[in-house]
Structure formats: C-alpha cells, structure tokens
CSV table of C-alpha atoms in Angstrom, one decimal:
chain,number,residue,atom,x,y,z
A,13,UNK,CA,50.1,32.5,15.7
A,14,UNK,CA,51.1,29.3,14.0
A,15,UNK,CA,50.9,25.9,15.9
A,16,UNK,CA,53.1,23.0,14.8
A,17,UNK,CA,51.3,20.6,12.7
A,18,UNK,CA,50.3,17.1,13.8
A,19,UNK,CA,50.9,16.0,10.9
A,20,UNK,CA,52.4,17.0,7.7
A,21,UNK,CA,49.1,18.2,6.1
A,22,UNK,CA,47.6,20.0,8.7
A,23,UNK,CA,48.3,23.6,9.9
A,24,UNK,CA,46.0,25.0,12.6
A,25,UNK,CA,46.0,29.2,12.6
A,26,UNK,CA,44.5,31.1,15.5
A,27,UNK,CA,42.6,34.3,14.9
A,28,UNK,CA,41.7,37.2,17.3
A,29,UNK,CA,38.7,38.7,16.9
A,30,UNK,CA,38.5,42.5,16.5
A,31,UNK,CA,35.9,45.2,15.4
A,32,UNK,CA,37.2,45.7,12.2
A,33,UNK,CA,38.3,42.0,11.1
A,34,UNK,CA,39.7,42.9,7.9
A,35,UNK,CA,42.1,45.2,9.6
A,36,UNK,CA,44.9,44.9,12.1
A,37,UNK,CA,44.0,46.0,15.5
A,38,UNK,CA,46.2,48.7,16.2
A,39,UNK,CA,45.4,52.8,16.5
A,40,UNK,CA,46.8,53.6,13.2
A,41,UNK,CA,44.4,51.4,10.9
A,42,UNK,CA,41.0,52.6,12.5
A,43,UNK,CA,39.2,54.8,10.6
A,44,UNK,CA,39.3,58.6,11.7
A,45,UNK,CA,36.4,60.8,12.5
A,46,UNK,CA,35.0,64.4,12.2
A,47,UNK,CA,32.3,65.6,14.9
A,48,UNK,CA,30.3,68.4,15.6
A,49,UNK,CA,29.2,69.0,18.9
A,50,UNK,CA,26.5,71.8,20.3
A,51,UNK,CA,27.7,72.9,23.7
A,52,UNK,CA,26.1,75.1,26.5
A,53,UNK,CA,28.0,75.4,29.8
A,54,UNK,CA,29.9,71.9,29.7
A,55,UNK,CA,33.3,73.0,30.6
A,56,UNK,CA,33.2,70.4,33.3
A,57,UNK,CA,33.3,67.6,31.2
A,58,UNK,CA,34.3,69.1,27.9
A,59,UNK,CA,37.8,68.3,28.4
A,60,UNK,CA,36.7,64.6,28.9
A,61,UNK,CA,34.9,64.2,26.4
A,62,UNK,CA,37.3,65.5,23.6
A,63,UNK,CA,40.2,63.2,25.3
A,64,UNK,CA,37.8,60.3,24.9
A,65,UNK,CA,36.4,60.6,21.4
A,66,UNK,CA,40.3,61.7,20.4
A,67,UNK,CA,41.7,58.3,21.6
A,68,UNK,CA,38.4,56.1,21.0
A,69,UNK,CA,37.1,57.1,18.0
A,70,UNK,CA,40.2,58.3,16.5
A,71,UNK,CA,38.7,62.1,16.0
A,72,UNK,CA,40.8,64.1,14.5
A,73,UNK,CA,38.5,66.9,13.5
A,74,UNK,CA,36.0,68.9,16.1
A,75,UNK,CA,33.8,71.6,15.1
A,76,UNK,CA,32.2,73.4,18.8
A,77,UNK,CA,29.2,75.1,18.3
A,78,UNK,CA,28.6,77.6,21.4
A,79,UNK,CA,25.0,78.0,22.2
A,80,UNK,CA,24.6,81.6,22.1
A,81,UNK,CA,22.9,81.2,25.7
A,82,UNK,CA,26.2,80.0,26.9
A,83,UNK,CA,27.6,81.7,30.2
A,84,UNK,CA,31.0,80.2,29.6
A,85,UNK,CA,33.6,80.2,26.8
A,86,UNK,CA,35.5,76.9,25.6
A,87,UNK,CA,38.0,78.8,23.8
A,88,UNK,CA,40.8,78.7,26.7
A,89,UNK,CA,40.2,74.7,27.0
A,90,UNK,CA,40.2,74.2,22.9
A,91,UNK,CA,43.2,76.2,23.0
A,92,UNK,CA,45.1,74.1,25.2
A,93,UNK,CA,44.0,70.5,22.8
A,94,UNK,CA,44.9,72.7,19.9
A,95,UNK,CA,48.6,73.1,21.6
A,96,UNK,CA,49.0,69.9,22.9
A,97,UNK,CA,47.5,67.8,19.9
A,98,UNK,CA,48.5,69.3,16.9
A,99,UNK,CA,46.8,66.4,14.7
A,100,UNK,CA,43.3,67.5,16.2
A,101,UNK,CA,41.7,70.4,14.2
A,102,UNK,CA,39.3,72.5,16.3
A,103,UNK,CA,37.0,74.8,14.8
A,104,UNK,CA,34.7,77.1,16.9
A,105,UNK,CA,31.4,78.3,15.8
A,106,UNK,CA,29.2,80.7,17.1
A,107,UNK,CA,25.3,81.0,16.1
A,108,UNK,CA,26.3,83.7,13.6
A,109,UNK,CA,28.0,80.7,11.8
A,110,UNK,CA,25.5,78.4,11.6
A,111,UNK,CA,22.1,80.1,12.2
A,112,UNK,CA,20.6,81.8,8.9
A,113,UNK,CA,19.6,85.9,9.5
A,114,UNK,CA,16.0,86.6,10.1
C-alpha cells in the first residue's frame, strides 16, 4: 500500500514479510514438493498427513512405500485422494519396488 507523501519528494511504501520475499504470497507461487513416505499401519493418521502436506507444502507427487509387515492396505484411501485431487500424483510401492533381491 502506498501512503500519501508528506512532501513532493518523499514516498513511503509498506512491505509485508513473507517466507518467500521475492515472490507474491499466494498458493500459486509457492514451490511444489514431491515426498516419499514409508508407512506401516498408519491409516488413522494418513489422511490428515496427506491433506496437510498437499495444502501447506504444495505436495503434488507422493510415493507411498508400504512396509511388508503392515497389516493394513492404504490403497482405498489413496484412491480417494486420487479421485478428489487430480493434480496429486500418488504412487504406491511395495518392498519389491525398492528392495534388492538377495
């Protein structure tokens, strides 16, 4: 906002402090993130975790690695997010996708 100058030669401008001072502070200008998550039976908190990181960090790619000893499958929950957030790419990995064969 520009204040009315007191004299013809002075102008005062107020600046807002933002985490990214070189950018306008709106969601479209924040950097986007990709996150890899290792999960084991975290269904009760996984929905809130995804929603928070989607909005707060602009997460747009999520890789969910599921622990082989997990007793729950996050697939139905991840499918719901895929349906309602088409700009969020979600990949689900099992241990065969990231562990070497011995």
